[in-house]
Coordinates of C-alpha atoms in Angstrom, one line a residue:
Chain A
X1 CA -8.1 53.6 -121.3
X2 CA -11.8 53.4 -121.6
X3 CA -13.9 55.5 -119.3
X4 CA -16.0 52.4 -118.4
X5 CA -13.1 50.9 -116.6
X6 CA -13.4 47.4 -115.3
X7 CA -13.2 47.4 -111.5
X8 CA -11.0 44.4 -111.3
X9 CA -8.0 45.9 -113.0
X10 CA -5.4 48.5 -112.0
X11 CA -3.6 51.0 -114.3
X12 CA -0.6 48.6 -114.8
X13 CA -2.9 45.8 -116.0
X14 CA -4.4 48.1 -118.5
X15 CA -1.0 49.2 -119.7
X16 CA -0.1 45.6 -120.1
X17 CA -3.3 45.1 -122.1
X18 CA -2.4 47.9 -124.4
X19 CA 1.0 46.4 -125.1
X20 CA -0.5 42.9 -125.6
X21 CA -3.2 44.2 -127.9
X22 CA -0.8 45.8 -130.2
X23 CA 1.4 42.7 -130.2
X24 CA -1.6 40.5 -131.0
X25 CA -2.9 42.8 -133.7
X26 CA 0.4 43.3 -135.4
X27 CA 2.3 40.1 -134.9
X28 CA -0.3 37.4 -134.4
X29 CA -3.7 38.0 -135.9
X30 CA -2.4 38.8 -139.5
X31 CA -0.7 35.4 -139.6
X32 CA -3.3 33.3 -137.9
X33 CA -4.8 31.8 -141.1
X34 CA -1.4 30.7 -142.3
X35 CA -0.6 29.0 -139.0
X36 CA -4.0 27.3 -138.8
X37 CA -3.3 26.0 -142.3
X38 CA 0.2 24.8 -141.4
X39 CA -1.0 23.2 -138.1
X40 CA 1.5 25.1 -136.0
X41 CA 2.8 28.5 -135.2
X42 CA 6.5 29.6 -135.1
X43 CA 8.5 28.9 -132.0
X44 CA 9.7 32.4 -132.3
X45 CA 6.4 33.5 -130.7
X46 CA 7.4 32.1 -127.4
X47 CA 10.7 33.9 -127.5
X48 CA 9.1 37.2 -128.6
X49 CA 6.5 36.9 -125.7
X50 CA 9.4 36.1 -123.4
X51 CA 11.4 39.0 -124.6
X52 CA 8.5 41.4 -123.9
X53 CA 8.2 39.8 -120.4
X54 CA 4.6 38.6 -121.1
X55 CA 5.0 35.3 -119.3
X56 CA 6.4 37.0 -116.2
X57 CA 3.2 38.6 -114.8
X58 CA 2.6 36.4 -111.8
X59 CA 6.1 34.9 -111.7
X60 CA 8.6 35.7 -108.9
X61 CA 11.1 38.5 -109.6
X62 CA 14.0 36.3 -108.5
X63 CA 13.5 34.2 -111.7
X64 CA 12.8 37.1 -114.1
X65 CA 9.1 37.7 -113.5
X66 CA 7.5 40.8 -112.2
X67 CA 5.9 39.3 -109.1
X68 CA 2.4 40.5 -110.0
X69 CA -0.9 38.6 -109.4
X70 CA -3.2 36.4 -111.5
X71 CA -4.8 39.5 -113.2
X72 CA -1.8 39.6 -115.6
X73 CA -2.7 36.1 -116.7
X74 CA -6.3 37.2 -117.0
X75 CA -5.3 40.1 -119.3
X76 CA -3.1 37.8 -121.4
X77 CA -5.9 35.3 -121.8
X78 CA -8.4 38.0 -122.8
X79 CA -6.2 39.6 -125.3
X80 CA -5.0 36.4 -126.9
X81 CA -8.7 35.7 -127.8
X82 CA -8.1 38.3 -130.6
X83 CA -5.2 36.4 -132.1
X84 CA -7.9 34.7 -134.3
X85 CA -6.4 31.3 -133.4
X86 CA -7.4 29.3 -130.4
X87 CA -4.4 27.1 -131.1
X88 CA -2.0 30.0 -130.6
X89 CA -3.7 31.0 -127.4
X90 CA -3.6 27.4 -126.2
X91 CA 0.1 26.9 -127.0
X92 CA 1.3 30.1 -125.5
X93 CA -1.1 29.9 -122.6
X94 CA -0.3 26.3 -121.6
X95 CA 3.4 27.1 -121.4
X96 CA 3.0 30.4 -119.6
X97 CA 0.0 29.8 -117.4
X98 CA 0.0 26.0 -116.7
X99 CA 3.5 24.6 -117.0
X100 CA 5.5 27.6 -115.6
X101 CA 3.2 28.1 -112.6
X102 CA 3.7 24.4 -111.6
X103 CA 7.4 24.9 -111.5
X104 CA 7.1 28.2 -109.7
X105 CA 4.8 26.6 -107.1
X106 CA 6.5 23.3 -106.4
X107 CA 10.0 23.5 -107.9
X108 CA 13.2 23.9 -105.9
X109 CA 15.7 26.6 -106.6
X110 CA 17.8 24.4 -108.9
X111 CA 14.7 23.4 -110.9
X112 CA 13.5 27.0 -111.2
X113 CA 16.9 28.1 -112.5
X114 CA 16.8 25.2 -115.1
X115 CA 13.2 25.6 -116.2
X116 CA 11.4 28.6 -114.9
X117 CA 14.0 31.3 -115.7
X118 CA 14.5 30.3 -119.3
X119 CA 10.7 29.5 -119.5
X120 CA 9.8 33.1 -118.6
X121 CA 12.2 34.2 -121.3
X122 CA 10.4 32.0 -123.7
X123 CA 13.6 30.1 -124.4
X124 CA 12.5 26.7 -122.9
X125 CA 9.0 25.6 -123.5
X126 CA 7.0 23.5 -121.0
X127 CA 4.1 21.0 -121.3
X128 CA 2.0 19.4 -118.6
X129 CA 1.5 15.6 -119.2
X130 CA -1.4 14.2 -117.1
X131 CA -4.0 12.6 -119.5
X132 CA -3.4 9.1 -120.8
X133 CA -5.1 7.2 -123.7
X134 CA -7.3 5.5 -121.1
X135 CA -7.5 8.1 -118.4
X136 CA -8.7 11.7 -118.6
X137 CA -10.4 13.3 -115.7
X138 CA -9.7 10.3 -113.4
X139 CA -6.2 11.5 -112.5
X140 CA -5.8 8.8 -109.8
X141 CA -6.3 6.2 -112.4
X142 CA -3.2 6.9 -114.5
X143 CA -1.0 4.0 -115.4
X144 CA 2.3 5.6 -116.3
X145 CA 4.7 4.5 -113.6
X146 CA 8.0 5.7 -112.2
X147 CA 10.0 3.1 -110.4
X148 CA 12.9 4.2 -108.2
X149 CA 16.2 2.6 -109.2
X150 CA 19.1 4.0 -107.1
X151 CA 19.3 7.8 -107.9
X152 CA 17.0 7.5 -110.8
X153 CA 13.3 7.1 -111.7
X154 CA 12.6 4.7 -114.5
X155 CA 9.4 5.9 -116.3
X156 CA 7.2 3.7 -118.5
X157 CA 3.8 4.5 -120.0
X158 CA 2.1 7.0 -122.4
X159 CA 0.4 10.3 -122.4
X160 CA -2.4 11.6 -124.6
X161 CA -3.7 15.0 -125.8
X162 CA -0.6 16.9 -124.6
X163 CA -0.6 20.5 -125.6
X164 CA 2.9 21.6 -126.8
X165 CA 3.5 17.9 -126.8
X166 CA 5.8 17.7 -129.9
X167 CA 7.7 20.8 -129.4
X168 CA 8.2 21.3 -125.6
X169 CA 11.7 21.3 -124.0
X170 CA 10.4 19.9 -120.7
X171 CA 7.4 17.9 -119.6
X172 CA 5.9 17.7 -116.2
X173 CA 4.8 14.1 -116.2
X174 CA 2.3 12.7 -113.8
X175 CA 3.4 9.2 -112.8
X176 CA 2.4 6.6 -110.3
X177 CA 5.2 6.3 -107.8
X178 CA 3.1 4.0 -105.6
X179 CA 0.9 1.7 -107.5
X180 CA -1.1 0.6 -104.4
X181 CA -2.4 4.0 -103.3
X182 CA -4.5 5.4 -106.2
X183 CA -4.4 9.2 -106.4
X184 CA -2.2 9.2 -103.3
X185 CA 0.5 7.5 -105.3
X186 CA 0.8 10.1 -108.0
X187 CA 4.0 12.2 -108.4
X188 CA 5.1 14.9 -110.9
X189 CA 8.4 14.3 -112.6
X190 CA 10.3 16.6 -115.0
X191 CA 11.4 15.0 -118.2
X192 CA 13.5 16.9 -120.7
X193 CA 13.2 16.5 -124.5
X194 CA 15.9 14.2 -125.8
X195 CA 16.0 11.9 -122.7
X196 CA 16.6 8.4 -124.1
X197 CA 13.4 6.3 -124.2
X198 CA 11.1 9.4 -124.5
X199 CA 9.4 9.9 -127.8
X200 CA 6.5 11.7 -129.5
X201 CA 4.4 8.9 -130.8
X202 CA 2.3 11.1 -133.0
X203 CA 1.0 14.6 -133.6
X204 CA -2.8 14.6 -133.3
X205 CA -5.3 15.8 -135.9
X206 CA -7.9 17.9 -134.2
X207 CA -11.3 19.5 -134.8
X208 CA -10.1 22.9 -133.5
X209 CA -6.9 24.4 -132.0
X210 CA -5.4 23.6 -135.4
X211 CA -2.4 25.8 -134.9
X212 CA -1.6 24.2 -131.6
X213 CA 0.7 21.2 -131.3
X214 CA -1.0 18.4 -129.5
X215 CA 0.7 15.0 -129.2
X216 CA 0.7 11.6 -127.8
X217 CA 3.9 10.8 -125.9
X218 CA 5.6 7.5 -125.1
X219 CA 7.9 6.7 -122.2
X220 CA 10.0 3.5 -122.6
X221 CA 12.4 3.0 -119.7
X222 CA 13.0 6.7 -119.5
X223 CA 15.6 7.3 -116.8
X224 CA 15.7 10.7 -115.0
X225 CA 17.6 11.7 -111.8
X226 CA 15.5 11.7 -108.6
X227 CA 16.3 15.4 -108.5
X228 CA 13.7 15.8 -111.3
X229 CA 10.9 15.1 -108.9
X230 CA 8.7 18.2 -108.8
X231 CA 7.5 18.9 -105.3
X232 CA 6.9 15.9 -103.1
X233 CA 6.7 12.2 -103.9
X234 CA 3.1 10.9 -103.9
X235 CA 1.7 14.5 -103.5
X236 CA 1.4 14.9 -107.3
X237 CA -2.4 14.7 -107.3
X238 CA -2.7 17.7 -104.9
X239 CA -0.2 19.6 -106.9
X240 CA -2.1 18.9 -110.1
X241 CA -5.3 20.0 -108.5
X242 CA -3.6 23.2 -107.3
X243 CA -2.5 23.9 -110.8
X244 CA -6.0 23.1 -112.2
X245 CA -7.4 26.0 -110.2
X246 CA -5.6 28.6 -112.2
X247 CA -5.7 26.7 -115.5
X248 CA -9.5 26.5 -115.2
X249 CA -9.8 30.2 -114.4
X250 CA -7.6 31.1 -117.4
X251 CA -9.8 28.9 -119.6
X252 CA -12.9 30.5 -118.3
X253 CA -11.5 34.0 -118.9
X254 CA -10.4 32.9 -122.5
X255 CA -13.9 31.6 -123.2
X256 CA -15.6 34.8 -122.1
X257 CA -13.3 36.8 -124.3
X258 CA -13.8 34.5 -127.3
X259 CA -17.6 34.6 -126.8
X260 CA -17.5 38.4 -126.8
X261 CA -15.3 38.4 -129.9
X262 CA -17.7 36.0 -131.7
X263 CA -20.7 38.2 -130.6
X264 CA -19.0 41.4 -131.8
X265 CA -18.2 39.9 -135.2
X266 CA -21.8 38.6 -135.6
X267 CA -23.3 41.9 -134.5
X268 CA -21.4 43.6 -137.3
X269 CA -22.5 41.0 -139.8
X270 CA -26.2 41.1 -138.7
X271 CA -26.2 44.9 -139.1
X272 CA -24.8 44.7 -142.7
X273 CA -26.4 41.5 -144.0
X274 CA -29.9 42.1 -145.4
X275 CA -32.7 39.7 -145.9
X276 CA -36.3 40.6 -147.0
X277 CA -35.1 44.2 -147.4
X278 CA -33.7 44.8 -143.9
X279 CA -30.7 44.0 -141.8
X280 CA -31.1 40.5 -140.3
X281 CA -30.2 41.7 -136.8
X282 CA -33.4 43.7 -136.8
X283 CA -35.7 40.7 -137.0
X284 CA -37.1 40.0 -133.6
X285 CA -36.0 36.4 -133.8
X286 CA -32.4 37.5 -134.1
X287 CA -32.6 40.5 -131.9
X288 CA -33.6 38.2 -129.0
X289 CA -30.7 35.9 -129.8
X290 CA -28.3 38.9 -129.4
X291 CA -30.0 39.9 -126.1
X292 CA -29.6 36.3 -124.8
X293 CA -26.0 36.0 -125.9
X294 CA -24.9 39.3 -124.4
X295 CA -26.7 38.4 -121.1
X296 CA -24.9 35.0 -120.9
X297 CA -21.5 36.6 -121.8
X298 CA -21.9 39.3 -119.2
X299 CA -23.0 36.9 -116.5
X300 CA -20.0 34.7 -117.3
X301 CA -17.7 37.6 -117.2
X302 CA -19.1 38.9 -113.8
X303 CA -18.8 35.4 -112.3
X304 CA -15.3 35.0 -113.6
X305 CA -14.1 38.5 -112.4
X306 CA -15.7 37.9 -109.0
X307 CA -13.9 34.6 -108.7
X308 CA -10.6 36.1 -109.7
X309 CA -11.1 38.7 -107.0
X310 CA -11.7 35.9 -104.4
X311 CA -8.6 34.1 -105.8
X312 CA -6.2 37.0 -105.7
X313 CA -7.3 37.8 -102.2
X314 CA -6.6 34.3 -101.0
X315 CA -10.2 33.5 -100.3
X316 CA -11.6 30.0 -100.8
X317 CA -13.1 29.8 -104.3
X318 CA -12.9 26.1 -105.3
X319 CA -16.6 26.0 -106.0
X320 CA -16.7 29.3 -107.9
X321 CA -13.8 28.2 -110.1
X322 CA -15.7 25.1 -111.1
X323 CA -18.8 27.2 -111.8
X324 CA -16.7 29.6 -114.0
X325 CA -15.2 26.7 -115.9
X326 CA -18.6 25.1 -116.6
X327 CA -20.5 28.3 -117.3
X328 CA -18.0 30.3 -119.3
X329 CA -16.8 27.4 -121.4
X330 CA -20.3 26.2 -122.2
X331 CA -21.5 29.8 -122.9
X332 CA -18.7 30.2 -125.4
X333 CA -19.8 27.1 -127.3
X334 CA -23.4 28.1 -127.2
X335 CA -22.7 31.6 -128.3
X336 CA -20.5 30.5 -131.2
X337 CA -23.1 28.0 -132.3
X338 CA -25.8 30.7 -132.3
X339 CA -23.4 33.0 -134.2
X340 CA -22.9 30.4 -136.9
X341 CA -26.7 30.1 -137.2
X342 CA -27.0 33.9 -137.6
X343 CA -24.4 33.8 -140.3
X344 CA -26.4 31.2 -142.2
X345 CA -24.4 29.4 -144.9
X346 CA -21.5 31.8 -144.6
X347 CA -21.0 30.7 -141.0
X348 CA -20.3 27.2 -142.2
X349 CA -17.5 28.4 -144.5
X350 CA -13.9 28.0 -143.4
X351 CA -13.1 31.6 -144.3
X352 CA -15.5 33.0 -141.6
X353 CA -14.0 33.3 -138.2
X354 CA -17.2 32.3 -136.3
X355 CA -16.8 28.6 -137.3
X356 CA -13.2 28.7 -136.1
X357 CA -14.3 30.1 -132.8
X358 CA -16.9 27.3 -132.5
X359 CA -14.3 24.7 -133.3
X360 CA -11.7 26.2 -131.0
X361 CA -14.2 26.6 -128.1
X362 CA -15.6 23.2 -128.5
X363 CA -12.7 21.8 -126.5
X364 CA -13.2 24.1 -123.6
X365 CA -16.0 22.2 -121.7
X366 CA -13.8 19.1 -122.2
X367 CA -10.2 20.1 -121.6
X368 CA -8.8 21.0 -118.1
X369 CA -11.4 18.9 -116.4
X370 CA -14.8 18.3 -118.1
X371 CA -18.0 20.1 -117.3
X372 CA -19.2 16.9 -115.8
X373 CA -16.2 16.8 -113.4
X374 CA -16.7 20.4 -112.5
X375 CA -20.3 19.8 -111.6
X376 CA -19.2 16.9 -109.4
X377 CA -16.8 19.2 -107.6
X378 CA -19.5 21.7 -107.0
X379 CA -21.9 19.0 -105.8
X380 CA -19.4 17.5 -103.4
X381 CA -18.5 21.0 -102.1
X382 CA -22.2 21.4 -101.4
X383 CA -21.9 18.3 -99.2
X384 CA -24.1 16.2 -101.5
Chain B
X1 CA 22.7 63.2 -124.8
X2 CA 19.6 64.4 -123.0
X3 CA 16.4 64.4 -124.9
X4 CA 13.0 65.8 -124.3
X5 CA 9.9 64.3 -125.9
X6 CA 6.7 66.4 -126.0
X7 CA 3.6 64.3 -126.2
X8 CA -0.1 64.8 -126.6
X9 CA -2.9 62.4 -125.6
X10 CA -5.5 61.9 -128.4
X11 CA -8.5 59.8 -128.9
X12 CA -7.7 56.3 -130.2
X13 CA -7.8 56.1 -134.0
X14 CA -10.7 53.6 -133.8
X15 CA -12.9 55.9 -131.7
X16 CA -16.2 56.8 -133.1
X17 CA -16.1 60.6 -132.8
X18 CA -19.3 62.3 -131.8
X19 CA -19.9 66.0 -131.8
X20 CA -21.0 67.5 -128.5
X21 CA -24.3 69.4 -128.3
X22 CA -22.4 72.8 -128.3
X23 CA -21.3 72.0 -131.9
X24 CA -17.7 73.1 -131.1
X25 CA -16.3 70.1 -129.2
X26 CA -16.5 66.3 -129.1
X27 CA -18.1 64.0 -126.7
X28 CA -15.3 62.6 -124.6
X29 CA -17.2 60.2 -122.3
X30 CA -16.5 56.9 -124.0
X31 CA -13.2 57.8 -125.6
X32 CA -10.2 55.6 -125.2
X33 CA -7.2 57.9 -125.0
X34 CA -3.8 57.0 -126.5
X35 CA -0.5 58.7 -127.0
X36 CA -0.5 60.6 -130.3
X37 CA 1.1 58.1 -132.7
X38 CA 3.5 60.7 -134.2
X39 CA 4.7 61.5 -130.7
X40 CA 5.3 57.8 -130.2
X41 CA 7.7 57.9 -133.1
X42 CA 9.5 60.7 -131.2
X43 CA 9.7 58.6 -128.0
X44 CA 11.1 55.6 -129.9
X45 CA 13.7 57.7 -131.6
X46 CA 14.7 59.4 -128.4
X47 CA 15.1 55.9 -126.8
X48 CA 17.3 54.7 -129.6
X49 CA 19.6 57.7 -129.4
X50 CA 19.8 57.3 -125.6
X51 CA 20.7 53.6 -126.1
X52 CA 23.5 54.6 -128.4
X53 CA 24.9 57.6 -126.7
X54 CA 23.6 57.4 -123.1
X55 CA 21.8 60.3 -121.3
X56 CA 18.3 60.8 -120.2
X57 CA 14.9 61.0 -121.9
X58 CA 12.3 63.3 -120.3
X59 CA 8.7 63.1 -121.5
X60 CA 6.5 66.2 -121.2
X61 CA 2.8 66.1 -121.6
X62 CA 0.1 68.7 -121.2
X63 CA -3.6 68.3 -120.3
X64 CA -5.9 66.8 -117.7
X65 CA -4.7 64.1 -115.2
X66 CA -5.5 61.3 -117.6
X67 CA -2.5 62.4 -119.7
X68 CA -0.5 60.7 -116.9
X69 CA -1.4 57.4 -118.5
X70 CA 0.3 58.3 -121.8
X71 CA 3.3 59.6 -120.0
X72 CA 3.5 56.3 -118.1
X73 CA 3.4 54.5 -121.4
X74 CA 6.4 56.4 -122.6
X75 CA 8.1 55.6 -119.2
X76 CA 7.2 52.0 -119.7
X77 CA 8.8 52.0 -123.1
X78 CA 12.0 53.2 -121.4
X79 CA 11.9 57.0 -120.9
X80 CA 13.4 58.1 -117.6
X81 CA 11.1 60.7 -116.2
X82 CA 7.9 62.6 -116.9
X83 CA 6.5 66.1 -116.5
X84 CA 2.7 66.7 -116.7
X85 CA 1.6 70.3 -117.2
X86 CA -1.9 70.3 -115.8
X87 CA -4.1 73.2 -114.8
X88 CA -7.8 73.8 -115.1
X89 CA -7.0 77.1 -116.7
X90 CA -5.4 75.3 -119.6
X91 CA -8.7 73.8 -120.7
X92 CA -9.5 75.0 -124.2
X93 CA -6.2 76.6 -124.9
X94 CA -5.0 77.0 -128.6
X95 CA -1.8 75.7 -130.0
X96 CA 0.2 78.8 -129.3
X97 CA -0.8 78.9 -125.7
X98 CA 0.1 75.2 -125.3
X99 CA 3.5 75.9 -126.9
X100 CA 4.0 78.8 -124.4
X101 CA 3.3 76.5 -121.4
X102 CA 5.5 73.8 -122.7
X103 CA 8.3 76.2 -123.4
X104 CA 8.1 77.4 -119.8
X105 CA 8.4 73.9 -118.6
X106 CA 11.4 72.9 -120.7
X107 CA 13.4 76.0 -121.1
X108 CA 15.5 75.5 -118.0
X109 CA 16.0 71.8 -118.5
X110 CA 19.4 70.5 -119.7
X111 CA 18.6 69.1 -123.2
X112 CA 20.4 68.5 -126.6
X113 CA 17.4 67.5 -128.6
X114 CA 13.6 67.8 -128.5
X115 CA 11.2 65.4 -130.3
X116 CA 7.5 65.8 -130.9
X117 CA 5.1 64.5 -133.5
X118 CA 4.7 66.4 -136.7
X119 CA 1.1 66.9 -135.7
X120 CA -1.6 65.6 -133.3
X121 CA -4.0 63.2 -135.0
X122 CA -6.9 64.9 -133.3
X123 CA -6.8 68.6 -134.4
X124 CA -4.3 68.1 -137.1
X125 CA -2.8 71.6 -136.5
X126 CA 0.9 70.8 -136.6
X127 CA 1.8 74.1 -134.8
X128 CA 3.1 73.2 -131.4
X129 CA 6.5 71.8 -132.4
X130 CA 7.5 74.7 -134.5
X131 CA 6.2 77.2 -132.0
X132 CA 8.1 75.7 -129.1
X133 CA 11.3 75.8 -131.2
X134 CA 10.7 79.4 -132.1
X135 CA 10.0 80.3 -128.4
X136 CA 13.1 78.5 -127.3
X137 CA 15.1 80.1 -130.1
X138 CA 16.4 76.8 -131.4
X139 CA 16.3 75.3 -134.9
X140 CA 13.1 73.4 -135.9
X141 CA 13.4 70.5 -138.4
X142 CA 10.0 69.1 -139.3
X143 CA 8.8 65.8 -140.7
X144 CA 11.9 63.8 -139.9
X145 CA 12.0 60.2 -141.3
X146 CA 15.6 59.6 -140.4
X147 CA 17.7 61.1 -137.6
X148 CA 21.4 60.7 -137.2
X149 CA 23.5 62.2 -134.5
X150 CA 27.2 62.9 -135.4
X151 CA 29.8 60.9 -133.5
X152 CA 30.9 64.0 -131.7
X153 CA 27.3 64.6 -130.7
X154 CA 27.5 68.2 -131.9
X155 CA 25.2 68.0 -134.9
X156 CA 22.2 66.2 -136.2
X157 CA 21.3 65.1 -139.7
X158 CA 17.6 64.7 -140.6
X159 CA 16.0 63.3 -143.7
X160 CA 12.8 64.9 -144.7
X161 CA 10.5 63.8 -147.5
X162 CA 9.6 66.4 -150.1
X163 CA 7.3 65.4 -152.9
X164 CA 8.9 62.0 -153.4
X165 CA 12.4 63.3 -152.9
X166 CA 14.5 63.6 -149.8
X167 CA 15.8 66.7 -148.2
X168 CA 18.8 66.1 -146.0
X169 CA 19.2 68.8 -143.3
X170 CA 22.0 69.3 -141.0
X171 CA 21.6 71.3 -137.8
X172 CA 23.5 72.3 -134.7
X173 CA 22.2 71.1 -131.3
X174 CA 20.1 71.7 -129.5
X175 CA 17.3 71.4 -132.0
X176 CA 13.7 70.4 -132.2
X177 CA 12.7 67.6 -134.6
X178 CA 9.1 66.7 -135.5
X179 CA 8.6 63.0 -136.2
X180 CA 6.9 61.7 -139.3
X181 CA 5.5 58.2 -140.0
X182 CA 8.4 56.1 -141.3
X183 CA 10.9 57.3 -138.8
X184 CA 10.8 54.0 -136.9
X185 CA 8.6 51.3 -135.5
X186 CA 7.9 52.1 -131.9
X187 CA 8.5 49.2 -129.5
X188 CA 5.8 47.7 -127.3
X189 CA 6.2 48.4 -123.6
X190 CA 7.5 45.2 -122.0
X191 CA 5.8 44.0 -118.8
X192 CA 9.0 44.6 -116.7
X193 CA 9.0 48.1 -118.4
X194 CA 5.5 48.7 -117.2
X195 CA 6.3 47.7 -113.7
X196 CA 9.4 49.9 -113.6
X197 CA 7.4 52.9 -115.0
X198 CA 5.4 53.0 -111.8
X199 CA 8.5 53.9 -109.8
X200 CA 9.9 56.5 -112.2
X201 CA 9.6 60.2 -111.3
X202 CA 6.6 62.0 -112.7
X203 CA 6.2 65.6 -111.7
X204 CA 3.1 67.8 -112.0
X205 CA 3.4 71.5 -112.8
X206 CA 0.6 74.1 -112.7
X207 CA 0.7 77.4 -114.6
X208 CA 1.6 79.1 -111.3
X209 CA 4.5 76.6 -110.9
X210 CA 5.8 77.7 -114.3
X211 CA 5.4 81.4 -113.5
X212 CA 2.7 81.9 -116.1
X213 CA -0.4 84.1 -115.9
X214 CA -3.5 81.9 -116.1
X215 CA -5.4 84.7 -118.0
X216 CA -3.3 84.0 -121.1
X217 CA -4.6 80.5 -121.3
X218 CA -7.9 78.7 -121.9
X219 CA -10.8 79.2 -124.2
X220 CA -11.2 82.9 -123.7
X221 CA -7.5 83.6 -124.6
X222 CA -7.7 81.7 -127.9
X223 CA -6.4 83.5 -130.9
X224 CA -7.8 80.8 -133.1
X225 CA -11.5 80.2 -132.3
X226 CA -13.5 77.1 -133.2
X227 CA -16.8 78.2 -134.7
X228 CA -18.3 74.9 -135.6
X229 CA -17.4 71.2 -136.0
X230 CA -19.2 69.2 -138.7
X231 CA -19.0 65.4 -139.2
X232 CA -17.6 64.1 -142.5
X233 CA -20.4 63.1 -145.0
X234 CA -21.7 59.6 -144.5
X235 CA -20.4 57.1 -146.9
X236 CA -23.0 56.1 -149.4
X237 CA -23.8 52.5 -149.7
X238 CA -22.0 50.5 -152.3
X239 CA -23.7 49.1 -155.4
X240 CA -23.6 45.5 -156.5
X241 CA -23.5 45.1 -160.3
X242 CA -26.1 42.6 -161.5
X243 CA -25.5 40.3 -164.5
X244 CA -25.4 36.7 -165.6
X245 CA -22.0 36.6 -167.1
X246 CA -18.7 38.6 -166.5
X247 CA -19.3 40.2 -169.9
X248 CA -22.7 41.5 -168.9
X249 CA -21.4 42.7 -165.6
X250 CA -18.5 44.5 -167.2
X251 CA -20.8 46.2 -169.7
X252 CA -23.1 47.3 -166.9
X253 CA -20.1 48.6 -164.9
X254 CA -18.9 50.6 -167.9
X255 CA -22.4 52.0 -168.4
X256 CA -22.7 53.1 -164.8
X257 CA -19.2 54.6 -164.8
X258 CA -20.1 56.5 -167.9
X259 CA -23.7 57.5 -167.2
X260 CA -24.0 57.7 -163.4
X261 CA -20.5 58.4 -162.0
X262 CA -19.5 60.2 -165.2
X263 CA -15.9 59.3 -164.8
X264 CA -15.5 57.7 -168.3

């Protein structure tokens, strides 16, 4: 453990970090290029992470977690930035820190036994399906509908940009259960892979997150028992917003870590690469870039850690979370862009990691609620 | 089968080592401390034997309070309990003094086997393991790359590499084995393991607790004195061979190897 210890973390978080760091360095990073090339990573990674208990940090002990707090997710997200593949972080993170928490927060005991327990073990993989081809941030405007028919819901519609979309075992699908009531008519329903009428329309080709599986899903008269309703009927919007809190925090944390990694790689490059007889980092024009970048990264980290502290202490932090999401995610894109510039032509080459970080980070101000939506949240919370 | 593992805390292998102003020690301010990797092989091997035969694994560390972190890591991997020998008077002790303190802490424990790393990656002395075995009066088998306990749990067979060959050594128990790279691949501490480690017993012992005289320890009592530390020579910058064609470059390389490096 470093002497300059971060105030936010306890000894057990740091031990968790040490374990994760080794796992990432030995079992993920060396294969990242291969997985990026193939457009997916092995399913075995979920099971391995599950076996090591890595998904269980903030999960209840009854279902195989360790009952810790959000800081375990924080550490996971920070260390996964060193996997050299945003797609790997996204795939593992979406399952562990978006899908599973939704089941943990709103599932009943039977659903937790079915999905959460094997999910924590990495044996059943989850996905969250909210976005649709015509609806992104406007969750109330979704068109996928679930109509009650006896003891079943009949689901029709489609979902877009779903992480883990082609390979998940269960999907938490946002559906309209009351077409008249806008966002107050949204419910979350669990749909298992293999349910008749459910299909993966296509795997999507993306700018970044190449190793992550992102898909478009189709629901054609998909029948599921009413027992698959997650939480309460017509309360789905609030449940989704609840989940967004931690998802956005995890994203902010990941972006800070990715920006720091990009910065470190570029510092090393700027010390070694020479132009006009001296290392390029020593030119004032670049030195100032480094000064700016580190300041932004550090500011983003402090805002994020502060917000995590508010969050784990149960204090209101809706505004701060939105700020973290905007600032950290946009900082990472800005830093990665500047790092490519410092790398010159090499930065544009696929073999240099900075371009991958730029491509992987470019989704961050879009996914999980765009920067624009976050600013709206902040503005409204200010009473404007 | 009860097993003791002796561990040392050392600077992370990626640490940039800086020599302190006194010229005899290193700057420890920004160091990240880890369990000595060779000791980690010992922990892993002890856990595997425990998983096969049952029993208990006790981890013994020596040094300042921060060594607790490394002991906890071993507990998180699956060891059962820890002992930290810690005392201000130990600061600056040499290998033999360290071995004496460890011996005092383990001699009355119920053990069949002791593991420790073949050396610490910091000072590279490789003395503590053999010294403890000698002080306890038990066999010492160094540089183990394979360890097998007999079914009746009375003997141990250890493979030891010798100049590309393998020496197979059999010993009665109890015995002390020093671990070499290749013995195993240490496991990662799982998250549940980390949480359990917090509740496992970890005892602290001072020199007085062990019935030892503090004047036999520390810098003053060293039999081996450090006179000076010097950094390794800085690596010279590489040279890029200029030339239009591969042939020209090869010719230039051959010329440099011959005339400058004088290896041809």
